[in-house]
Amino acid sequence: MGARWSSSVSVDPLTLSVFSHRLAGVAEEMGACLARSAFSPNIKERRDFSCAVFDRNGEMIAHAAHIPVHLGSAPLSVRAAIEAVDPGPGDVVVLNDPYAGGTHLPDVTLVAPVVRGDGKRIGYVANRAHHADVGGMAPGSMPLATEIYQEGLRIPPVRIVKSGRPDEELLRLFLANVRNARERRGDLLAQIASLRLGAARFLEIESAYGGPRTEALVRGLLASSERMMQSVLRAIPQGNYEAEDVLDDDGFGRSEIRIRLRLRVRSGHAVFDFRESQDQVRGGLNANRAVTIACVFYVLRCLASEPIPANAGILRPVRVLTRPGSVVDALFPSAVAGGNVETSQRIVDVILRALARALPERIPAASCGSMNNVALGGRDPRDGSEYSYYETVAGGAGGGPAGPGVSAIHTHMTNTRNTPIEALEAYYPLRVRRYAIRRNSGGRGKHPGGDGIVREIEFLAPARVSLLGERRRHGPYGLRGGGAGRPGLDRLVFADGRTKKLPPKGTFDVPPGARLLVATPGGGGWGALRRSGRRRRSKASVRARSGVSGAG
């Protein structure tokens, strides 16, 4: 991993702030390059990717404002790449193995060293992008599975670029095991281009400040974030706080899957103890430890009243305890596709619920609590090509002390855009029949929860569909007397008008002419509602429900 920084050069706060923003700018520019170069709508349009910069020890020193579940877990991928491969000048390491630094298989991570002309390594750049398909038993690689092998191709840390040249043999192996190989290849090459740009920009910064001063600034940046986070933790009343919540089910009959947290806050330090969470399950809701750490990292940043530079220093005053073999620290070969996208959301809900006991006037009610994943694919009748489509559908944000929750927005561990209707219909044999706010789905309260979304997609050709959603049994919780948000629902509407309620987790075939309707949960409400307000909202809800066909 390399030696610790050693420099006696002093730095002033203003220079440190400028340096921090320049590093973050590198990550942002990497993301812009990736979005403009990618082939798939999931990366080009939805921006389902993340970019970050690391020091020569593999510690994160900056990231862009991308996907929280990617960013908080990325350091484990960089560490795995360094330990397994130790990449040299011109090398790029690829990995997606959740049991070797990854999160779930569609998230493909690339890592490259940043090396000066004299051969000295000054750091690393990395990006992680969700590929619309990486093989497995169903298009989109998000099936109802019982083991990791069914979810797609698993890649340990290996060189995909060697001394500046892509390894065509490895690329052929990868592309032979995925759907729509042309799109996958284009996305991988876009990731490689993004890393080359990031490395060049990092070298420009190091050249501008000089080697010793850059090292001092990196060390000062990490220490500054550590001090700022200690200050945030000191503002929380010292004590022990507990909370738990449940996942609906694993898709195989296991329901009420408990996630439990014991939080201890003392003198600028905190211990997040998840060891009493339930054992890992048969279905794909198992999260690895990297995902759990990412959730803690995200909530800690949210607690700060002023921005804290996003780097490894934030986690220094914190311990995260998990039990191997649990749903928050799964063991190989458990299926994990939903751990990254669904269990991560519930972990955040549990952390915030515990903090609400310590900071009741700061913490909002639960948000949507699901990424409402839709993955599908088949043959495009327009040209006979194979396609895969993946999307997460937004929901409602929880109401909070400062006001009502926002409607129709991605919350917490996801931060993507939607796929524009024009792009979706141009790329795929699909037609969007409805895309609207799910009115009155947010929980009642002094500050009501935001409303979810209704998205209805018509299939113009046969397709195989995978759904992976949560909060279909238990709506997002309210706080301080606020009501729960309405649970989500999923339906299939056939061409002859018949409807079928769908389980929130499953893989099934759909005939042409059928329509998939996904209605996402609203956020929980915050604060008790006065009696007169409750009556007015209740009448409005009745009128809205009577006029919303198929959305529940």
XYZ file of C-alpha atoms in Angstrom:
552
model
C 0.000 0.000 0.000
C 3.026 2.278 0.206
C 4.446 4.386 3.008
C 2.558 7.053 4.884
C 3.018 10.604 3.670
C 6.121 12.202 5.105
C 6.488 15.934 4.656
C 7.149 18.841 6.966
C 5.785 21.428 4.529
C 3.037 23.512 6.171
C -0.180 24.487 4.391
C -2.667 27.262 5.028
C -6.471 26.724 5.046
C -7.098 28.772 1.896
C -4.583 26.802 -0.146
C -6.020 23.590 1.261
C -9.539 24.583 0.173
C -8.389 25.460 -3.347
C -6.471 22.177 -3.561
C -9.528 20.214 -2.427
C -11.739 21.849 -5.044
C -9.193 21.219 -7.765
C -9.113 17.519 -6.928
C -12.910 17.368 -6.900
C -12.832 19.114 -10.265
C -10.672 16.297 -11.622
C -13.331 13.766 -10.615
C -16.111 15.905 -12.101
C -14.246 16.234 -15.402
C -13.680 12.478 -15.462
C -17.441 12.052 -15.128
C -18.172 14.486 -17.950
C -15.779 12.578 -20.207
C -17.394 9.258 -19.307
C -20.936 10.506 -19.933
C -20.049 12.022 -23.308
C -18.107 8.942 -24.465
C -20.358 6.117 -23.252
C -22.588 4.072 -25.539
C -25.413 2.945 -23.236
C -28.305 5.201 -22.172
C -27.783 3.963 -18.608
C -24.406 5.690 -18.470
C -24.845 8.415 -21.084
C -28.340 9.550 -20.085
C -28.964 8.313 -16.515
C -25.377 9.040 -15.398
C -25.204 5.794 -13.412
C -21.485 6.102 -12.672
C -19.052 7.621 -10.197
C -15.484 8.953 -10.307
C -12.924 9.530 -7.563
C -9.265 10.364 -6.898
C -7.002 8.508 -4.447
C -3.588 9.099 -2.904
C -0.669 6.744 -3.413
C -1.732 4.706 -0.374
C -5.141 4.074 -1.929
C -7.028 6.451 0.373
C -9.792 8.473 -1.283
C -8.940 12.181 -1.369
C -11.778 13.511 -3.549
C -14.835 12.429 -5.483
C -17.439 13.974 -7.726
C -21.100 14.477 -6.772
C -22.107 11.129 -8.189
C -23.655 7.952 -6.656
C -23.282 7.574 -2.849
C -23.380 3.766 -2.840
C -20.574 3.749 -5.420
C -18.394 6.336 -3.764
C -18.384 5.136 -0.181
C -17.470 1.610 -1.255
C -14.948 2.513 -3.977
C -11.910 2.580 -1.630
C -12.256 -1.167 -1.076
C -12.087 -1.699 -4.847
C -8.958 0.423 -5.158
C -7.372 -1.424 -2.256
C -8.245 -4.779 -3.875
C -6.730 -3.645 -7.182
C -3.503 -2.497 -5.540
C -3.106 -5.650 -3.459
C -3.968 -8.127 -6.233
C -2.286 -6.505 -9.218
C -0.112 -3.531 -8.127
C -0.661 -1.745 -11.475
C 2.233 0.051 -13.100
C 2.533 2.884 -15.638
C -0.105 2.591 -18.373
C -2.018 -0.198 -16.607
C -5.748 -0.230 -15.852
C -7.309 -2.790 -13.509
C -10.909 -3.952 -13.924
C -13.049 -5.699 -11.291
C -16.663 -6.216 -10.278
C -16.432 -9.144 -7.828
C -18.460 -8.224 -4.703
C -16.192 -10.538 -2.718
C -13.018 -8.858 -3.949
C -13.727 -5.147 -3.600
C -16.871 -4.738 -5.713
C -20.524 -4.144 -4.761
C -22.727 -6.010 -7.236
C -21.820 -7.416 -10.628
C -23.245 -4.716 -12.953
C -21.042 -2.118 -11.232
C -17.763 -2.463 -13.137
C -14.842 -0.607 -11.528
C -11.683 0.521 -13.329
C -8.574 1.685 -11.448
C -5.426 3.297 -12.875
C -2.243 4.538 -11.182
C -1.107 8.122 -11.682
C 2.609 7.986 -12.487
C 5.017 10.860 -13.136
C 7.517 10.848 -15.963
C 10.269 9.853 -13.537
C 8.321 6.727 -12.593
C 7.074 7.942 -9.186
C 3.479 6.953 -8.400
C 1.552 9.859 -6.863
C -1.930 8.349 -6.632
C -4.768 6.564 -8.407
C -7.925 7.466 -10.299
C -10.972 5.220 -10.446
C -14.445 5.100 -11.891
C -17.373 2.748 -11.418
C -20.188 2.420 -13.951
C -23.344 0.331 -13.859
C -23.384 -1.695 -17.073
C -26.869 -2.497 -18.368
C -25.876 -6.166 -18.622
C -22.973 -8.348 -17.485
C -24.476 -11.728 -18.362
C -26.254 -14.065 -15.993
C -29.644 -15.734 -16.103
C -31.701 -12.680 -17.183
C -31.209 -9.506 -19.230
C -29.986 -6.648 -17.078
C -28.174 -8.965 -14.644
C -30.607 -8.204 -11.788
C -32.546 -11.515 -11.640
C -34.244 -13.253 -8.755
C -31.210 -15.380 -7.923
C -29.938 -17.598 -5.121
C -26.195 -17.386 -5.776
C -23.700 -15.018 -7.318
C -23.095 -17.260 -10.344
C -26.640 -16.632 -11.587
C -26.245 -12.863 -11.515
C -23.569 -12.509 -14.192
C -19.885 -12.642 -15.024
C -17.676 -12.187 -11.958
C -14.356 -10.409 -12.587
C -11.569 -10.421 -9.973
C -8.981 -7.617 -10.139
C -7.129 -8.125 -13.469
C -5.409 -5.822 -15.960
C -7.674 -4.745 -18.805
C -5.001 -2.339 -20.097
C -1.318 -3.310 -20.000
C 1.308 -0.615 -20.502
C -1.180 1.552 -22.368
C -2.648 -1.144 -24.650
C -6.080 -2.740 -24.050
C -5.904 -6.493 -23.473
C -7.996 -7.692 -26.426
C -8.021 -11.291 -25.191
C -9.572 -10.273 -21.876
C -12.046 -8.022 -23.690
C -13.114 -10.911 -25.930
C -13.658 -13.109 -22.892
C -15.772 -10.439 -21.203
C -17.798 -9.602 -24.311
C -18.536 -13.269 -25.039
C -20.458 -13.489 -21.746
C -22.652 -10.371 -21.928
C -25.624 -9.189 -23.950
C -25.128 -6.391 -26.486
C -21.355 -6.746 -26.674
C -20.909 -3.620 -28.802
C -22.509 -1.442 -26.137
C -20.492 -3.071 -23.350
C -17.231 -2.552 -25.228
C -18.046 1.094 -25.872
C -18.812 1.708 -22.202
C -15.569 0.059 -21.074
C -13.510 2.119 -23.508
C -15.278 5.260 -22.259
C -14.263 4.344 -18.712
C -10.664 3.908 -19.828
C -10.708 7.310 -21.557
C -12.093 8.884 -18.383
C -9.198 7.475 -16.339
C -6.599 8.757 -18.786
C -8.047 12.242 -18.532
C -8.175 12.046 -14.728
C -4.574 10.905 -14.478
C -3.424 13.750 -16.744
C -5.286 16.324 -14.652
C -3.899 14.934 -11.387
C -0.377 15.188 -12.801
C -1.034 18.822 -13.774
C -2.024 19.614 -10.186
C 1.041 17.861 -8.792
C 3.241 19.758 -11.227
C 1.678 23.078 -10.226
C 2.223 22.571 -6.488
C 5.374 20.450 -6.585
C 5.821 16.998 -5.116
C 6.518 17.820 -1.438
C 3.772 20.428 -1.245
C 1.244 18.099 -2.907
C 2.036 15.421 -0.354
C 1.604 17.912 2.480
C -1.702 19.120 1.043
C -3.037 15.567 0.734
C -2.096 14.811 4.309
C -3.579 18.105 5.485
C -6.784 17.470 3.543
C -7.367 14.095 5.192
C -6.610 15.521 8.631
C -8.928 18.476 8.047
C -11.877 16.238 7.128
C -11.160 14.098 10.185
C -11.263 17.144 12.468
C -14.447 18.433 10.849
C -16.158 15.088 11.275
C -15.108 14.927 14.918
C -16.740 18.316 15.361
C -19.945 17.011 13.770
C -19.954 14.001 16.099
C -19.354 16.195 19.162
C -22.563 18.059 18.311
C -24.535 14.818 18.787
C -25.510 14.250 22.430
C -23.321 11.515 23.845
C -25.185 8.282 24.385
C -26.355 4.966 23.003
C -29.066 4.906 20.349
C -30.837 1.938 18.798
C -33.064 1.424 15.775
C -34.226 -1.297 13.446
C -36.282 -1.671 10.297
C -37.114 -4.532 7.957
C -36.825 -5.452 4.318
C -40.116 -6.785 2.939
C -38.883 -10.147 1.635
C -36.112 -11.863 -0.308
C -38.325 -13.165 -3.106
C -38.181 -16.747 -1.820
C -40.585 -16.573 1.114
C -38.252 -15.042 3.681
C -39.988 -11.907 4.970
C -39.405 -9.243 7.608
C -35.627 -9.284 7.193
C -34.342 -7.274 10.138
C -31.560 -4.690 10.035
C -30.601 -3.517 13.508
C -28.185 -0.819 14.623
C -26.686 0.052 17.988
C -25.052 3.451 17.721
C -22.634 4.708 20.368
C -21.471 8.344 20.307
C -18.660 9.506 22.583
C -16.369 12.563 22.498
C -16.176 13.084 18.759
C -16.194 9.387 17.891
C -18.923 6.923 16.936
C -19.401 3.174 16.680
C -22.010 1.813 14.248
C -22.759 -1.746 15.342
C -24.872 -3.780 12.900
C -23.935 -7.198 14.289
C -27.480 -8.001 15.446
C -28.844 -7.759 11.903
C -30.386 -10.877 10.434
C -28.438 -13.654 8.752
C -27.894 -13.457 5.012
C -30.860 -14.676 2.981
C -31.447 -16.934 0.022
C -32.432 -14.135 -2.357
C -30.288 -11.288 -3.649
C -30.793 -8.738 -0.854
C -27.454 -9.526 0.754
C -25.129 -6.530 1.049
C -21.389 -6.874 1.433
C -19.444 -4.889 4.012
C -18.364 -2.313 1.413
C -21.993 -1.308 0.857
C -22.631 -0.964 4.600
C -19.572 1.275 4.989
C -20.789 3.376 2.047
C -24.100 3.959 3.859
C -22.333 5.154 7.006
C -20.091 7.446 4.933
C -23.125 8.963 3.226
C -25.083 9.681 6.412
C -22.044 11.191 8.114
C -21.662 13.685 5.289
C -25.381 14.519 5.485
C -25.024 15.392 9.180
C -22.550 18.188 8.528
C -24.051 21.675 8.582
C -21.226 22.841 6.306
C -19.661 20.863 3.443
C -16.812 18.552 4.435
C -14.292 17.613 1.746
C -15.218 14.091 0.708
C -12.296 11.863 1.545
C -11.140 9.010 3.748
C -10.613 11.336 6.717
C -14.376 11.354 7.340
C -14.327 7.728 8.470
C -11.298 8.009 10.763
C -13.313 8.856 13.927
C -15.750 6.012 13.178
C -15.898 2.234 13.609
C -18.339 0.095 11.632
C -19.002 -3.324 13.144
C -20.643 -6.039 11.066
C -21.045 -9.772 11.454
C -19.790 -11.900 8.543
C -22.645 -14.013 7.244
C -25.288 -11.378 7.971
C -27.456 -9.484 5.487
C -25.138 -6.458 5.888
C -21.885 -8.443 5.533
C -22.643 -11.326 3.197
C -20.325 -14.248 2.524
C -19.553 -15.873 -0.817
C -21.406 -17.170 -2.835
C -24.546 -15.288 -1.765
C -26.555 -13.406 -4.382
C -26.015 -9.671 -3.876
C -27.641 -7.729 -6.744
C -30.261 -6.224 -4.432
C -27.909 -5.606 -1.531
C -26.327 -2.712 -3.385
C -29.576 -1.081 -4.512
C -32.207 -2.064 -1.900
C -30.533 -3.109 1.354
C -28.346 -0.012 1.175
C -31.484 2.131 1.289
C -32.770 0.316 4.357
C -29.419 0.624 6.128
C -29.666 4.393 5.662
C -33.241 4.344 7.003
C -32.037 2.542 10.133
C -29.110 4.919 10.706
C -31.354 7.963 10.366
C -33.959 6.426 12.665
C -31.330 5.942 15.353
C -30.062 9.491 14.906
C -33.614 10.834 15.151
C -33.545 9.819 18.808
C -30.455 11.965 19.337
C -31.307 14.835 16.976
C -35.119 14.903 16.741
C -35.219 18.402 15.267
C -32.773 17.617 12.472
C -33.585 14.201 11.042
C -36.274 13.725 8.347
C -38.746 10.875 8.023
C -37.924 7.925 5.803
C -37.741 8.491 2.066
C -38.924 6.096 -0.646
C -36.609 3.347 0.625
C -36.254 1.582 -2.734
C -34.531 2.163 -6.044
C -37.479 0.392 -7.743
C -35.236 -1.461 -10.200
C -36.517 -2.469 -13.631
C -34.281 -4.574 -15.894
C -35.437 -6.089 -19.165
C -34.253 -7.218 -22.543
C -34.909 -9.207 -25.681
C -34.588 -8.890 -29.446
C -35.283 -5.589 -31.113
C -37.575 -6.297 -34.097
C -36.269 -3.206 -35.870
C -32.841 -4.714 -36.546
C -32.751 -8.101 -34.800
C -30.149 -6.982 -32.272
C -30.161 -8.014 -28.630
C -30.787 -5.248 -26.102
C -30.783 -4.745 -22.327
C -32.425 -1.882 -20.489
C -32.019 -0.962 -16.834
C -33.519 1.848 -14.805
C -34.177 2.863 -11.251
C -37.458 4.720 -10.756
C -37.575 7.635 -8.321
C -39.929 8.029 -5.352
C -40.807 10.514 -2.627
C -38.431 12.077 -0.117
C -39.367 12.118 3.549
C -40.742 15.243 5.131
C -38.425 16.860 7.650
C -38.144 19.586 10.273
C -37.512 22.225 7.612
C -40.424 21.400 5.319
C -42.209 18.822 3.155
C -40.411 16.124 1.234
C -39.647 16.524 -2.464
C -41.731 14.488 -4.914
C -40.425 12.289 -7.735
C -36.748 12.295 -6.823
C -33.981 9.777 -6.318
C -32.989 9.721 -2.663
C -30.118 8.655 -0.425
C -27.867 5.981 -1.934
C -28.892 6.651 -5.519
C -28.320 9.909 -7.377
C -29.055 9.152 -11.008
C -31.211 10.897 -13.545
C -34.074 9.167 -15.347
C -33.839 7.866 -18.887
C -35.558 10.543 -21.006
C -38.614 9.196 -22.781
C -37.199 10.250 -26.148
C -33.992 8.292 -25.556
C -35.767 5.233 -24.172
C -38.116 4.970 -27.153
C -35.304 5.595 -29.631
C -32.997 2.935 -28.201
C -35.483 0.176 -27.323
C -38.725 -1.403 -28.629
C -40.661 0.255 -25.800
C -43.226 3.012 -25.506
C -43.815 5.109 -22.402
C -47.576 5.302 -21.904
C -47.549 7.199 -18.646
C -45.033 9.066 -16.506
C -46.559 11.059 -13.676
C -46.392 11.964 -10.006
C -48.295 9.492 -7.824
C -50.433 12.051 -6.062
C -51.056 11.753 -2.311
C -48.637 8.855 -1.875
C -46.536 10.827 0.617
C -47.252 10.362 4.308
C -49.442 12.915 6.077
C -47.940 15.265 8.602
C -47.134 18.832 9.500
C -44.550 18.448 6.765
C -45.872 15.710 4.448
C -43.701 13.266 2.590
C -43.035 13.746 -1.097
C -45.044 11.765 -3.641
C -43.734 8.847 -5.674
C -43.954 8.207 -9.403
C -46.159 6.183 -11.751
C -44.236 4.901 -14.766
C -46.029 2.748 -17.333
C -44.097 1.155 -20.196
C -45.612 -0.711 -23.162
C -43.682 -3.575 -24.758
C -43.577 -3.516 -28.570
C -41.882 -6.926 -28.699
C -41.573 -9.931 -26.364
C -39.242 -9.279 -23.449
C -37.901 -10.838 -20.275
C -38.290 -8.574 -17.248
C -36.745 -8.519 -13.777
C -38.194 -6.423 -10.963
C -36.340 -5.689 -7.762
C -38.194 -3.391 -5.391
C -38.884 -2.783 -1.719
C -41.358 -0.913 0.491
C -44.252 -2.834 -1.077
C -45.513 -4.149 2.298
C -44.334 -1.513 4.735
C -44.465 2.136 3.710
C -41.606 4.475 4.637
C -41.932 5.455 8.286
C -42.991 8.874 9.529
C -41.416 10.729 12.447
C -42.668 12.958 15.276
C -46.291 11.928 14.670
C -46.147 11.959 10.866
C -47.765 9.180 8.845
C -46.065 6.530 6.747
C -45.758 6.917 3.010
C -47.888 4.678 0.813
C -46.181 1.425 -0.210
C -45.328 0.901 -3.853
C -46.953 -1.561 -6.222
C -46.211 -3.222 -9.550
C -48.716 -4.457 -12.135
C -48.803 -5.961 -15.589
C -51.645 -4.800 -17.829
C -52.258 -7.080 -20.800
C -53.424 -5.900 -24.225
C -56.943 -7.257 -23.563
C -57.252 -5.190 -20.396
C -56.546 -7.924 -17.846
C -54.297 -6.890 -14.965
C -51.940 -8.926 -12.834
C -50.363 -7.808 -9.587
C -46.658 -8.559 -9.691
C -44.363 -9.519 -6.835
C -41.756 -6.823 -6.211
C -38.950 -9.316 -6.841
C -39.091 -11.698 -9.774
C -38.187 -12.482 -13.371
C -40.917 -13.150 -15.950
C -41.698 -13.052 -19.676
C -43.914 -10.340 -21.126
C -45.843 -10.521 -24.437
C -46.002 -7.623 -26.908
C -48.765 -5.165 -26.197
C -48.553 -5.620 -22.430
C -47.767 -2.686 -20.165
C -45.654 -2.678 -17.006
C -46.848 -0.229 -14.348
C -44.515 0.688 -11.501
C -45.952 2.936 -8.771
C -43.231 3.940 -6.305
C -43.573 4.694 -2.573
C -44.034 8.170 -1.196
C -41.895 9.493 1.636
C -42.934 9.484 5.283
C -44.486 12.531 6.902
C -42.861 14.563 9.692
C -44.745 16.062 12.618
C -48.321 15.607 13.784
C -51.021 17.102 11.584
C -53.753 19.256 13.087
C -57.199 17.689 13.057
C -58.663 20.119 10.492
C -55.700 19.585 8.178
C -56.076 15.833 8.457
C -59.704 16.011 7.322
C -58.852 18.209 4.337
C -56.010 15.928 3.233
C -58.172 12.851 3.699
C -60.892 14.176 1.355
C -58.264 15.135 -1.202
C -56.794 11.640 -1.015
C -60.190 10.039 -1.643
C -60.767 12.189 -4.709
C -57.270 11.467 -6.029
C -57.530 7.718 -5.524
C -60.872 7.546 -7.302
C -59.310 9.156 -10.361
C -56.020 7.198 -10.532
C -56.509 4.032 -12.551
C -54.023 1.242 -11.932
C -51.719 3.133 -9.588
C -53.166 1.811 -6.335
